[in-house]
């Protein structure tokens, strides 16, 4: 660990949801630690580049809920040492509405199907290259049901927490370390205008995206070599489990 426990020098890191708040912060911090960052999002490459600071040539439009698209993307991406998947949706809707089941399917496709698609595409290449890291985004909602979010989101994040444990057990013997972060409320587009009351939280504020991204950077680096199957709560003492 001579280069430092947080160093990502020489690593190629894929960040999905990279036009978003936590994803763009992760891309910036990973680059600061020396990684070559590949940034992907539903957004157009120019928008991803503008948000994340990643050169547009390394920004790609990718729908993580599309299995074939994820597999095709990974097949042409070259070596990927680390994945930080921050792509997710959290719609504001009414679960009693007649058309709500379509929203449920969409949330599950992105928030659960996305991580499964990425893990399925990356596990074998990471194992073949001698190891890798995967970091997924859970949520405080996956533990306690959420503060503002709906049942589809809470359900998806509880499922994500279970999935990373399932995957970590199977991936660790192949040198692939899988973990998740469960943030509390973070100042991003996902929470904007949704009626959060930061003054009620123990720290009197929501998290900054960088305060979540920093844990992802740790989990990609040499210092996290024995972290596997963990869900890291970064929630400013809003919830204990
Ligand atoms: N903001 C919070 O308070 C909070 C709290 C707990 C967990 N999280 C989780 O953190 C992660 C990042 O959230 P954020 O707050 O940065 O949200 P955000 O809305 O700022 O960013 C999410 C990004 O994901 C992208 N995306 C959505 N669907 C996609 C798809 N199918 N394929 C590719 N990209 C897609 C969006 O375009 C967006 O850029 C998510 O998993 C979220 O559930 C956020």
Coordinates of N, CA and C and ligand atoms in Angstrom, one line a residue:
X1 N 0.8 -1.2 0.0 CA 0.0 0.0 0.0 C 0.9 1.3 0.0
X2 N 2.1 1.1 -0.6 CA 3.0 2.2 -0.6 C 2.4 3.5 -1.2
X3 N 1.6 3.3 -2.2 CA 1.0 4.5 -2.9 C -0.1 5.2 -2.1
X4 N -0.5 4.6 -1.0 CA -1.5 5.2 -0.2 C -2.8 4.4 -0.3
X5 N -3.5 4.3 0.9 CA -4.7 3.4 0.9 C -5.8 3.9 0.0
X6 N -5.8 5.1 -0.4 CA -6.9 5.6 -1.2 C -6.5 5.7 -2.7
X7 N -5.3 5.4 -3.0 CA -4.8 5.7 -4.4 C -5.5 4.7 -5.4
X8 N -5.9 5.3 -6.5 CA -6.5 4.5 -7.6 C -5.6 4.6 -8.8
X9 N -4.3 5.0 -8.6 CA -3.3 5.1 -9.7 C -3.3 3.8 -10.5
X10 N -3.5 4.0 -11.9 CA -3.4 2.9 -12.8 C -4.7 2.1 -12.9
X11 N -5.7 2.5 -12.2 CA -7.0 1.7 -12.3 C -7.9 2.3 -13.3
X12 N -8.7 1.5 -14.0 CA -9.8 1.9 -14.8 C -11.1 1.7 -14.1
X13 N -11.8 2.8 -13.8 CA -13.0 2.7 -13.0 C -14.2 3.1 -13.8
X14 N -15.2 2.3 -13.8 CA -16.5 2.6 -14.5 C -17.5 3.2 -13.5
X15 N -18.0 4.4 -13.8 CA -19.0 5.0 -12.9 C -20.3 5.1 -13.7
X16 N -21.3 4.4 -13.2 CA -22.6 4.5 -13.9 C -23.5 5.5 -13.1
X17 N -24.4 6.1 -13.8 CA -25.2 7.2 -13.1 C -24.3 8.4 -13.0
X18 N -23.3 8.6 -13.9 CA -22.2 9.5 -13.7 C -22.6 11.0 -14.0
X19 N -23.8 11.2 -14.5 CA -24.3 12.6 -14.7 C -25.1 13.0 -13.4
X20 N -25.3 12.1 -12.5 CA -26.0 12.4 -11.3 C -25.2 13.0 -10.2
X21 N -25.8 13.3 -9.0 CA -25.1 14.0 -8.0 C -23.9 13.1 -7.4
X22 N -24.3 11.9 -6.9 CA -23.2 11.1 -6.3 C -22.3 10.5 -7.3
X23 N -22.8 10.1 -8.5 CA -22.0 9.6 -9.6 C -21.0 10.6 -10.1
X24 N -21.4 11.8 -10.3 CA -20.4 12.8 -10.8 C -19.4 13.1 -9.8
X25 N -19.8 13.1 -8.5 CA -18.8 13.4 -7.5 C -17.8 12.2 -7.4
X26 N -18.3 11.0 -7.6 CA -17.4 9.8 -7.6 C -16.4 9.8 -8.7
X27 N -16.9 10.2 -9.9 CA -16.0 10.3 -11.1 C -14.9 11.3 -10.8
X28 N -15.3 12.5 -10.2 CA -14.3 13.5 -10.0 C -13.3 13.0 -8.9
X29 N -13.7 12.4 -7.8 CA -12.8 12.0 -6.8 C -11.9 10.8 -7.3
X30 N -12.5 9.9 -8.1 CA -11.7 8.8 -8.6 C -10.6 9.4 -9.5
X31 N -10.9 10.3 -10.3 CA -9.9 10.9 -11.2 C -8.8 11.6 -10.3
X32 N -9.2 12.3 -9.3 CA -8.2 12.9 -8.4 C -7.3 11.9 -7.8
X33 N -7.8 10.7 -7.6 CA -6.9 9.7 -7.0 C -6.1 8.9 -8.0
X34 N -6.2 9.4 -9.3 CA -5.3 8.8 -10.3 C -6.0 7.8 -11.2
X35 N -7.3 7.5 -11.0 CA -8.0 6.5 -11.9 C -8.2 7.1 -13.3
X36 N -8.3 6.2 -14.3 CA -8.9 6.6 -15.6 C -10.4 6.2 -15.5
X37 N -11.2 7.3 -15.6 CA -12.6 7.1 -15.3 C -13.4 6.9 -16.6
X38 N -14.2 5.9 -16.7 CA -15.2 5.7 -17.8 C -16.6 6.1 -17.2
X39 N -17.3 7.0 -17.8 CA -18.5 7.5 -17.2 C -19.7 7.2 -18.1
X40 N -20.7 6.6 -17.4 CA -21.9 6.2 -18.2 C -23.2 6.7 -17.5
X41 N -24.2 7.0 -18.3 CA -25.5 7.4 -17.8 C -26.5 7.4 -18.9
X42 N -27.7 7.5 -18.5 CA -28.8 7.7 -19.5 C -28.6 9.0 -20.3
X43 N -28.0 9.9 -19.7 CA -27.8 11.3 -20.3 C -26.8 11.2 -21.4
X44 N -26.8 12.2 -22.3 CA -25.9 12.3 -23.4 C -24.5 12.5 -22.9
X45 N -23.5 12.0 -23.7 CA -22.1 12.1 -23.3 C -21.6 13.5 -22.9
X46 N -22.1 14.5 -23.7 CA -21.7 15.9 -23.4 C -22.2 16.3 -22.0
X47 N -23.4 15.9 -21.7 CA -24.0 16.3 -20.4 C -23.3 15.5 -19.3
X48 N -22.9 14.3 -19.5 CA -22.1 13.5 -18.5 C -20.8 14.2 -18.3
X49 N -20.1 14.6 -19.4 CA -18.8 15.2 -19.3 C -18.9 16.5 -18.5
X50 N -20.0 17.3 -18.8 CA -20.1 18.6 -18.1 C -20.3 18.4 -16.6
X51 N -21.0 17.4 -16.2 CA -21.3 17.2 -14.8 C -20.1 16.6 -14.1
X52 N -19.4 15.6 -14.7 CA -18.4 14.8 -14.0 C -17.0 15.2 -14.2
X53 N -16.8 16.1 -15.2 CA -15.4 16.5 -15.5 C -14.6 15.4 -16.3
X54 N -15.3 14.3 -16.7 CA -14.6 13.3 -17.4 C -14.6 13.7 -18.9
X55 N -13.5 13.5 -19.6 CA -13.4 13.8 -21.0 C -14.5 13.2 -21.8
X56 N -15.1 13.9 -22.7 CA -16.3 13.4 -23.4 C -16.1 12.1 -24.1
X57 N -14.8 11.9 -24.6 CA -14.5 10.6 -25.2 C -14.6 9.4 -24.3
X58 N -14.6 9.6 -23.0 CA -14.8 8.5 -22.0 C -16.2 8.5 -21.4
X59 N -17.1 9.3 -22.0 CA -18.5 9.3 -21.5 C -19.4 8.6 -22.5
X60 N -20.3 7.8 -22.0 CA -21.1 7.0 -22.8 C -22.6 7.0 -22.3
X61 N -23.5 7.0 -23.3 CA -24.9 6.8 -23.0 C -25.1 5.3 -22.8
X62 N -25.6 4.9 -21.6 CA -25.9 3.5 -21.3 C -27.1 3.4 -20.4
X63 N -28.0 2.6 -20.7 CA -29.2 2.3 -19.9 C -28.8 1.0 -19.1
X64 N -28.6 1.1 -17.8 CA -28.1 -0.1 -17.1 C -29.2 -1.1 -16.9
X65 N -30.5 -0.7 -17.2 CA -31.6 -1.7 -17.0 C -31.7 -2.6 -18.3
X66 N -30.9 -2.3 -19.3 CA -30.9 -3.0 -20.6 C -29.8 -4.1 -20.6
X67 N -30.1 -5.3 -20.3 CA -29.1 -6.3 -20.2 C -28.2 -6.4 -21.4
X68 N -28.8 -6.4 -22.6 CA -28.0 -6.6 -23.8 C -27.0 -5.4 -24.0
X69 N -27.5 -4.2 -23.7 CA -26.7 -3.0 -23.8 C -25.6 -3.0 -22.9
X70 N -25.8 -3.4 -21.6 CA -24.7 -3.5 -20.6 C -23.7 -4.5 -21.1
X71 N -24.1 -5.6 -21.6 CA -23.1 -6.7 -22.0 C -22.3 -6.2 -23.2
X72 N -23.0 -5.5 -24.1 CA -22.3 -5.0 -25.3 C -21.3 -3.9 -24.9
X73 N -21.7 -3.1 -23.9 CA -20.8 -2.0 -23.4 C -19.6 -2.6 -22.8
X74 N -19.8 -3.5 -21.9 CA -18.6 -4.1 -21.1 C -17.7 -4.9 -22.1
X75 N -18.3 -5.5 -23.1 CA -17.5 -6.3 -24.0 C -16.5 -5.4 -24.8
X76 N -16.9 -4.1 -25.0 CA -16.0 -3.2 -25.8 C -15.2 -2.3 -24.9
X77 N -15.4 -2.3 -23.6 CA -14.8 -1.3 -22.7 C -13.4 -1.5 -22.4
X78 N -12.9 -2.7 -22.6 CA -11.5 -3.0 -22.1 C -11.5 -3.3 -20.6
X79 N -10.3 -3.4 -20.1 CA -10.2 -3.8 -18.7 C -10.9 -2.8 -17.8
X80 N -11.7 -3.3 -16.8 CA -12.3 -2.4 -15.8 C -11.9 -3.0 -14.5
X81 N -11.2 -2.2 -13.7 CA -10.8 -2.7 -12.3 C -11.8 -2.5 -11.3
X82 N -12.6 -1.4 -11.4 CA -13.6 -1.1 -10.4 C -14.9 -0.5 -11.0
X83 N -16.0 -0.9 -10.4 CA -17.3 -0.3 -10.8 C -17.9 0.4 -9.6
X84 N -18.4 1.6 -9.9 CA -19.3 2.3 -8.9 C -20.6 2.5 -9.6
X85 N -21.6 1.8 -9.2 CA -22.9 1.9 -9.9 C -23.8 2.8 -9.0
X86 N -24.1 4.0 -9.6 CA -25.0 5.0 -8.8 C -26.3 5.2 -9.6
X87 N -26.5 4.5 -10.7 CA -27.7 4.7 -11.5 C -29.0 4.2 -10.8
X88 N -29.9 5.1 -10.6 CA -31.2 4.6 -9.9 C -32.2 5.7 -10.2
X89 N -33.5 5.3 -9.9 CA -34.6 6.3 -10.0 C -35.4 6.2 -8.7
X90 N -36.1 7.3 -8.4 CA -36.9 7.3 -7.2 C -38.1 8.2 -7.5
X91 N -39.1 7.6 -8.2 CA -40.2 8.4 -8.7 C -41.1 8.8 -7.5
X92 N -41.7 10.0 -7.6 CA -42.7 10.5 -6.6 C -44.1 10.1 -7.2
X93 N -44.8 9.2 -6.7 CA -46.1 8.8 -7.2 C -46.9 8.1 -6.1
X94 N -48.1 7.7 -6.5 CA -49.0 7.1 -5.5 C -49.2 5.6 -5.8
X95 N -48.8 4.8 -4.9 CA -48.8 3.4 -5.1 C -50.3 2.8 -5.2
X96 N -51.3 3.6 -4.9 CA -52.6 3.2 -5.1 C -53.2 3.5 -6.5
X97 N -52.4 4.3 -7.2 CA -52.9 4.8 -8.5 C -53.0 3.6 -9.5
X98 N -54.0 3.6 -10.4 CA -54.3 2.4 -11.2 C -53.1 2.0 -12.1
X99 N -52.3 3.0 -12.5 CA -51.1 2.7 -13.4 C -49.8 2.6 -12.7
X100 N -49.9 2.5 -11.4 CA -48.6 2.5 -10.6 C -47.7 1.3 -10.8
X101 N -48.3 0.1 -11.2 CA -47.5 -1.1 -11.4 C -46.5 -0.9 -12.4
X102 N -46.7 -0.1 -13.4 CA -45.7 0.2 -14.4 C -44.5 0.9 -13.8
X103 N -44.8 1.8 -12.8 CA -43.7 2.5 -12.1 C -42.9 1.5 -11.3
X104 N -43.6 0.5 -10.7 CA -42.9 -0.5 -9.9 C -42.0 -1.3 -10.7
X105 N -42.4 -1.7 -11.9 CA -41.6 -2.5 -12.8 C -40.4 -1.7 -13.3
X106 N -40.6 -0.4 -13.5 CA -39.5 0.5 -14.0 C -38.4 0.6 -12.8
X107 N -38.9 0.9 -11.6 CA -38.0 1.0 -10.5 C -37.2 -0.3 -10.3
X108 N -37.9 -1.4 -10.4 CA -37.1 -2.7 -10.2 C -36.2 -2.9 -11.3
X109 N -36.6 -2.5 -12.6 CA -35.7 -2.8 -13.7 C -34.4 -2.0 -13.6
X110 N -34.5 -0.7 -13.1 CA -33.3 0.1 -13.0 C -32.5 -0.2 -11.7
X111 N -33.2 -0.2 -10.6 CA -32.6 -0.2 -9.2 C -32.1 -1.6 -8.8
X112 N -32.7 -2.6 -9.4 CA -32.3 -4.0 -9.1 C -31.7 -4.6 -10.3
X113 N -32.5 -4.5 -11.4 CA -32.0 -5.1 -12.7 C -30.6 -4.5 -13.1
X114 N -30.5 -3.2 -12.9 CA -29.2 -2.5 -13.3 C -28.0 -3.1 -12.6
X115 N -28.0 -3.2 -11.3 CA -26.9 -3.9 -10.6 C -26.7 -5.3 -11.0
X116 N -27.8 -6.0 -11.2 CA -27.6 -7.4 -11.7 C -27.0 -7.5 -13.1
X117 N -27.4 -6.6 -14.0 CA -26.9 -6.6 -15.3 C -25.4 -6.3 -15.3
X118 N -25.0 -5.3 -14.5 CA -23.6 -4.9 -14.4 C -22.8 -6.0 -13.8
X119 N -23.3 -6.6 -12.7 CA -22.5 -7.6 -12.0 C -22.3 -8.8 -12.9
X120 N -23.4 -9.2 -13.6 CA -23.3 -10.4 -14.5 C -22.3 -10.1 -15.6
X121 N -22.3 -8.9 -16.2 CA -21.3 -8.6 -17.3 C -19.9 -8.5 -16.8
X122 N -19.7 -8.0 -15.6 CA -18.3 -7.7 -15.1 C -17.6 -8.8 -14.3
X123 N -18.4 -9.7 -13.7 CA -17.8 -10.7 -12.8 C -16.8 -11.6 -13.5
X124 N -17.1 -12.2 -14.6 CA -16.2 -13.1 -15.3 C -14.9 -12.3 -15.7
X125 N -15.0 -11.2 -16.4 CA -13.8 -10.5 -16.8 C -13.0 -10.0 -15.6
X126 N -13.6 -9.6 -14.6 CA -12.8 -9.2 -13.4 C -12.1 -10.4 -12.8
X127 N -12.8 -11.5 -12.7 CA -12.2 -12.7 -12.2 C -11.0 -13.2 -13.1
X128 N -11.2 -13.1 -14.4 CA -10.2 -13.5 -15.3 C -8.9 -12.6 -15.3
X129 N -9.1 -11.4 -14.9 CA -7.9 -10.4 -14.8 C -7.3 -10.5 -13.4
X130 N -7.8 -11.3 -12.5 CA -7.2 -11.5 -11.2 C -7.9 -10.7 -10.1
X131 N -9.0 -10.1 -10.4 CA -9.8 -9.4 -9.3 C -10.4 -8.1 -9.7
X132 N -11.2 -7.6 -8.9 CA -11.8 -6.3 -9.1 C -12.7 -5.9 -8.0
X133 N -13.3 -4.7 -8.1 CA -14.1 -4.2 -7.1 C -15.5 -3.8 -7.7
X134 N -16.5 -4.0 -6.9 CA -17.9 -3.5 -7.3 C -18.5 -2.8 -6.1
X135 N -18.9 -1.6 -6.3 CA -19.6 -0.8 -5.3 C -21.0 -0.4 -5.8
X136 N -22.0 -0.8 -5.1 CA -23.4 -0.4 -5.4 C -24.0 0.6 -4.4
X137 N -25.0 1.3 -4.8 CA -25.7 2.2 -3.9 C -27.0 1.6 -3.4
X138 N -27.0 1.3 -2.1 CA -28.2 1.0 -1.4 C -28.8 2.3 -0.9
X139 N -29.5 2.2 0.2 CA -30.1 3.4 0.8 C -30.6 3.1 2.2
X140 N -30.6 4.2 3.0 CA -31.3 4.1 4.3 C -32.7 3.6 4.1
X141 N -33.3 3.9 2.9 CA -34.7 3.4 2.7 C -34.8 1.9 2.7
X142 N -33.6 1.3 2.3 CA -33.6 -0.2 2.3 C -33.6 -0.8 3.7
X143 N -33.3 0.0 4.7 CA -33.3 -0.5 6.1 C -34.6 -0.1 6.8
X144 N -34.9 1.2 6.7 CA -36.0 1.7 7.5 C -37.3 2.1 6.7
X145 N -37.3 1.9 5.4 CA -38.5 2.2 4.6 C -38.4 3.5 4.0
X146 N -37.5 4.4 4.3 CA -37.3 5.7 3.6 C -38.0 6.8 4.4
X147 N -37.6 8.0 4.0 CA -38.1 9.2 4.7 C -39.2 9.8 3.8
X148 N -38.9 9.9 2.5 CA -39.9 10.5 1.6 C -40.2 9.5 0.5
X149 N -39.3 8.5 0.2 CA -39.5 7.7 -1.0 C -40.7 6.7 -0.9
X150 N -41.1 6.2 -2.0 CA -42.2 5.3 -2.1 C -41.8 3.8 -1.9
X151 N -42.8 3.0 -1.9 CA -42.5 1.6 -1.5 C -41.7 0.8 -2.6
X152 N -41.8 1.2 -3.9 CA -41.0 0.6 -4.9 C -39.5 0.8 -4.6
X153 N -39.2 2.1 -4.3 CA -37.8 2.4 -4.0 C -37.3 1.7 -2.8
X154 N -38.0 1.7 -1.7 CA -37.6 1.1 -0.5 C -37.4 -0.4 -0.7
X155 N -38.3 -1.0 -1.4 CA -38.3 -2.5 -1.8 C -37.0 -2.7 -2.6
X156 N -36.7 -1.9 -3.6 CA -35.6 -2.1 -4.5 C -34.3 -2.0 -3.7
X157 N -34.2 -1.1 -2.8 CA -32.9 -0.9 -2.0 C -32.7 -2.0 -1.0
X158 N -33.8 -2.4 -0.4 CA -33.7 -3.6 0.5 C -33.2 -4.8 -0.3
X159 N -33.8 -4.9 -1.5 CA -33.3 -6.0 -2.4 C -31.9 -5.9 -2.8
X160 N -31.4 -4.7 -3.0 CA -30.0 -4.4 -3.4 C -29.1 -4.9 -2.2
X161 N -29.5 -4.5 -1.0 CA -28.6 -4.9 0.1 C -28.5 -6.5 0.2
X162 N -29.6 -7.1 0.0 CA -29.6 -8.6 0.0 C -28.7 -9.1 -1.2
X163 N -28.9 -8.5 -2.4 CA -28.2 -8.9 -3.6 C -26.7 -8.8 -3.4
X164 N -26.2 -7.7 -2.8 CA -24.7 -7.6 -2.7 C -24.1 -8.6 -1.8
X165 N -24.9 -9.0 -0.8 CA -24.4 -10.1 0.1 C -24.4 -11.4 -0.6
X166 N -25.4 -11.7 -1.4 CA -25.5 -12.9 -2.2 C -24.2 -12.9 -3.2
X167 N -24.0 -11.8 -3.8 CA -22.9 -11.7 -4.8 C -21.6 -11.7 -4.2
X168 N -21.4 -11.1 -3.0 CA -20.1 -11.0 -2.4 C -19.6 -12.3 -2.0
X169 N -20.4 -13.2 -1.5 CA -20.0 -14.6 -1.2 C -19.5 -15.3 -2.4
X170 N -20.1 -15.1 -3.5 CA -19.7 -15.9 -4.7 C -18.5 -15.2 -5.4
X171 N -18.4 -13.9 -5.3 CA -17.3 -13.2 -6.0 C -16.0 -13.2 -5.3
X172 N -16.1 -13.2 -3.9 CA -14.8 -13.0 -3.2 C -13.8 -14.1 -3.5
X173 N -14.2 -15.4 -3.6 CA -13.2 -16.4 -4.0 C -12.5 -16.2 -5.3
X174 N -13.1 -15.3 -6.1 CA -12.5 -15.0 -7.4 C -11.7 -13.7 -7.4
X175 N -11.6 -13.1 -6.2 CA -10.8 -11.9 -6.0 C -11.6 -10.6 -6.3
X176 N -12.9 -10.8 -6.5 CA -13.8 -9.6 -6.8 C -14.6 -9.3 -5.5
X177 N -14.3 -8.1 -5.0 CA -14.9 -7.6 -3.7 C -16.1 -6.7 -4.0
X178 N -17.2 -7.1 -3.4 CA -18.5 -6.4 -3.7 C -19.0 -5.8 -2.4
X179 N -19.3 -4.6 -2.4 CA -19.9 -3.9 -1.3 C -20.9 -2.9 -1.7
X180 N -21.6 -2.3 -0.8 CA -22.6 -1.2 -1.1 C -22.5 -0.1 -0.1
X181 N -23.0 1.0 -0.4 CA -23.1 2.2 0.5 C -24.6 2.5 0.6
X182 N -25.0 2.7 1.9 CA -26.4 3.0 2.1 C -26.4 4.5 2.7
X183 N -26.6 5.5 1.7 CA -26.6 6.9 2.2 C -27.9 7.2 2.9
X184 N -27.8 8.2 3.8 CA -29.0 8.9 4.2 C -29.3 10.0 3.2
X185 N -30.1 11.0 3.5 CA -30.5 12.0 2.5 C -29.3 12.8 2.0
X186 N -29.2 12.9 0.7 CA -28.0 13.6 0.0 C -28.6 14.7 -0.8
X187 N -27.9 15.8 -0.9 CA -28.3 16.9 -1.7 C -28.0 16.7 -3.2
X188 N -29.0 16.1 -3.9 CA -28.8 15.8 -5.3 C -30.2 16.0 -6.0
X189 N -30.2 15.8 -7.3 CA -31.5 16.0 -8.0 C -32.6 15.0 -7.5
X190 N -32.1 13.9 -7.0 CA -33.1 12.9 -6.5 C -33.9 13.4 -5.3
X191 N -33.3 14.2 -4.5 CA -34.0 14.7 -3.3 C -34.6 16.1 -3.4
X192 N -34.1 16.8 -4.5 CA -34.5 18.2 -4.6 C -36.0 18.4 -4.7
X193 N -36.6 19.3 -3.9 CA -38.0 19.6 -4.0 C -38.9 18.5 -3.5
X194 N -38.4 17.6 -2.7 CA -39.2 16.5 -2.3 C -39.6 16.6 -0.8
X195 N -39.3 17.8 -0.2 CA -39.8 18.1 1.1 C -39.0 17.5 2.3
X196 N -37.7 17.3 2.0 CA -36.8 16.8 3.2 C -36.7 18.0 4.2
X197 N -36.5 17.7 5.4 CA -36.4 18.7 6.5 C -35.0 18.5 7.2
X198 N -33.9 19.0 6.5 CA -32.6 18.8 7.0 C -32.4 19.3 8.5
X199 N -33.2 20.3 8.9 CA -33.0 20.8 10.2 C -33.4 19.7 11.3
X200 N -34.1 18.7 10.9 CA -34.5 17.7 11.8 C -33.4 16.6 12.0
X201 N -32.4 16.6 11.1 CA -31.4 15.5 11.1 C -30.3 15.8 12.2
X202 N -29.7 14.8 12.8 CA -28.7 15.1 13.8 C -27.6 16.0 13.4
X203 N -27.2 16.1 12.2 CA -26.1 17.0 11.7 C -26.7 18.3 11.3
X204 N -28.1 18.4 11.3 CA -28.7 19.7 10.9 C -28.6 20.0 9.4
X205 N -28.3 19.0 8.6 CA -28.1 19.2 7.1 C -28.2 17.8 6.5
X206 N -28.3 17.8 5.2 CA -28.2 16.6 4.3 C -26.7 16.4 4.0
X207 N -26.4 15.2 3.4 CA -25.0 15.0 3.0 C -24.7 15.7 1.7
X208 N -23.5 16.0 1.5 CA -23.0 16.5 0.2 C -22.6 15.2 -0.6
X209 N -22.8 15.3 -1.9 CA -22.5 14.1 -2.7 C -21.1 13.5 -2.5
X210 N -20.2 14.4 -2.3 CA -18.8 14.0 -2.1 C -18.6 13.2 -0.8
X211 N -19.5 13.4 0.1 CA -19.4 12.7 1.4 C -19.9 11.3 1.3
X212 N -20.6 11.0 0.2 CA -20.9 9.6 -0.1 C -19.9 9.0 -1.1
X213 N -19.5 9.8 -2.1 CA -18.5 9.3 -3.1 C -17.2 8.9 -2.4
X214 N -16.8 9.6 -1.3 CA -15.5 9.3 -0.7 C -15.5 7.9 -0.2
X215 N -16.6 7.3 0.3 CA -16.6 5.9 0.7 C -16.4 5.0 -0.5
X216 N -17.0 5.4 -1.6 CA -16.8 4.6 -2.8 C -15.4 4.5 -3.2
X217 N -14.7 5.7 -3.1 CA -13.3 5.7 -3.4 C -12.5 4.8 -2.5
X218 N -12.8 4.9 -1.2 CA -12.1 4.0 -0.3 C -12.3 2.5 -0.7
X219 N -13.5 2.2 -1.1 CA -13.9 0.8 -1.4 C -13.2 0.3 -2.7
X220 N -12.8 1.2 -3.5 CA -12.1 0.8 -4.8 C -10.6 0.7 -4.5
X221 N -10.1 1.2 -3.4 CA -8.6 1.3 -3.2 C -8.0 0.2 -2.4
X222 N -6.7 0.3 -2.3 CA -5.9 -0.8 -1.6 C -6.3 -0.9 -0.1
X223 N -6.8 0.1 0.5 CA -7.2 0.0 1.9 C -8.4 -0.8 2.2
X224 N -9.2 -1.1 1.2 CA -10.4 -1.9 1.4 C -10.3 -3.3 1.0
X225 N -9.1 -3.8 1.0 CA -8.8 -5.2 0.5 C -9.5 -6.3 1.3
X226 N -10.0 -6.0 2.5 CA -10.7 -7.0 3.2 C -12.2 -6.7 3.4
X227 N -12.7 -5.7 2.7 CA -14.1 -5.3 2.8 C -14.8 -6.0 1.7
X228 N -15.8 -6.9 2.1 CA -16.6 -7.6 1.1 C -17.9 -8.0 1.8
X229 N -19.0 -7.7 1.1 CA -20.3 -8.1 1.5 C -20.9 -7.1 2.6
X230 N -20.3 -5.9 2.6 CA -20.7 -5.0 3.6 C -21.6 -3.9 3.0
X231 N -22.5 -3.4 3.8 CA -23.3 -2.2 3.4 C -22.9 -1.1 4.3
X232 N -22.2 -0.1 3.8 CA -21.7 1.0 4.7 C -22.7 2.1 4.8
X233 N -23.2 2.3 6.1 CA -24.2 3.3 6.4 C -23.5 4.7 6.5
X234 N -23.8 5.6 5.6 CA -23.3 6.9 5.6 C -24.5 7.8 5.7
X235 N -25.0 8.0 7.0 CA -26.3 8.7 7.1 C -26.3 9.7 8.2
X236 N -25.2 10.1 8.7 CA -25.1 11.2 9.7 C -26.0 10.9 10.9
X237 N -26.0 9.7 11.4 CA -26.8 9.3 12.6 C -28.3 9.4 12.5
X238 N -28.8 9.4 11.2 CA -30.2 9.5 11.1 C -30.9 8.1 11.3
X239 N -30.1 7.0 11.2 CA -30.7 5.7 11.5 C -29.6 4.7 11.9
X240 N -29.9 3.9 12.9 CA -29.0 2.8 13.3 C -29.7 1.5 13.1
X241 N -29.0 0.5 12.8 CA -29.6 -0.9 12.7 C -28.8 -1.9 13.5
Ligands
LIG1 N1 -29.8 11.4 -2.9 C1 -30.1 10.7 -1.9 O1 -30.6 11.2 -0.9 C2 -29.9 9.2 -1.9 C3 -30.1 8.5 -0.6 C4 -29.8 7.2 -0.6 C5 -29.4 6.5 -1.7 N2 -29.2 7.2 -2.9 C6 -28.8 6.4 -4.1 O2 -27.6 6.9 -4.5 C7 -27.5 6.7 -5.9 C8 -27.2 8.0 -6.7 O3 -28.3 8.9 -6.5 P1 -28.2 10.5 -6.7 O4 -28.8 11.1 -5.4 O5 -26.9 10.8 -7.1 O6 -29.3 10.6 -7.8 P2 -29.3 11.5 -9.2 O7 -30.7 11.5 -9.6 O8 -28.6 12.8 -9.0 O9 -28.4 10.6 -10.1 C9 -28.9 9.4 -10.6 C10 -28.3 9.2 -12.1 O10 -28.7 7.9 -12.6 C11 -29.0 8.1 -13.9 N3 -29.9 7.0 -14.3 C12 -31.2 6.8 -14.0 N4 -31.6 5.6 -14.6 C13 -30.6 5.2 -15.3 C14 -30.4 4.0 -16.2 N5 -31.4 3.2 -16.4 N6 -29.2 3.8 -16.7 C15 -28.2 4.7 -16.5 N7 -28.3 5.8 -15.7 C16 -29.5 6.0 -15.2 C17 -29.7 9.4 -14.0 O11 -29.7 9.9 -15.3 C18 -28.9 10.2 -13.0 O12 -27.9 10.9 -13.7 C19 -28.8 6.0 -6.3 O13 -28.6 4.6 -6.3 C20 -29.7 6.5 -5.2 O14 -30.8 5.6 -5.1 C21 -29.4 8.5 -3.0

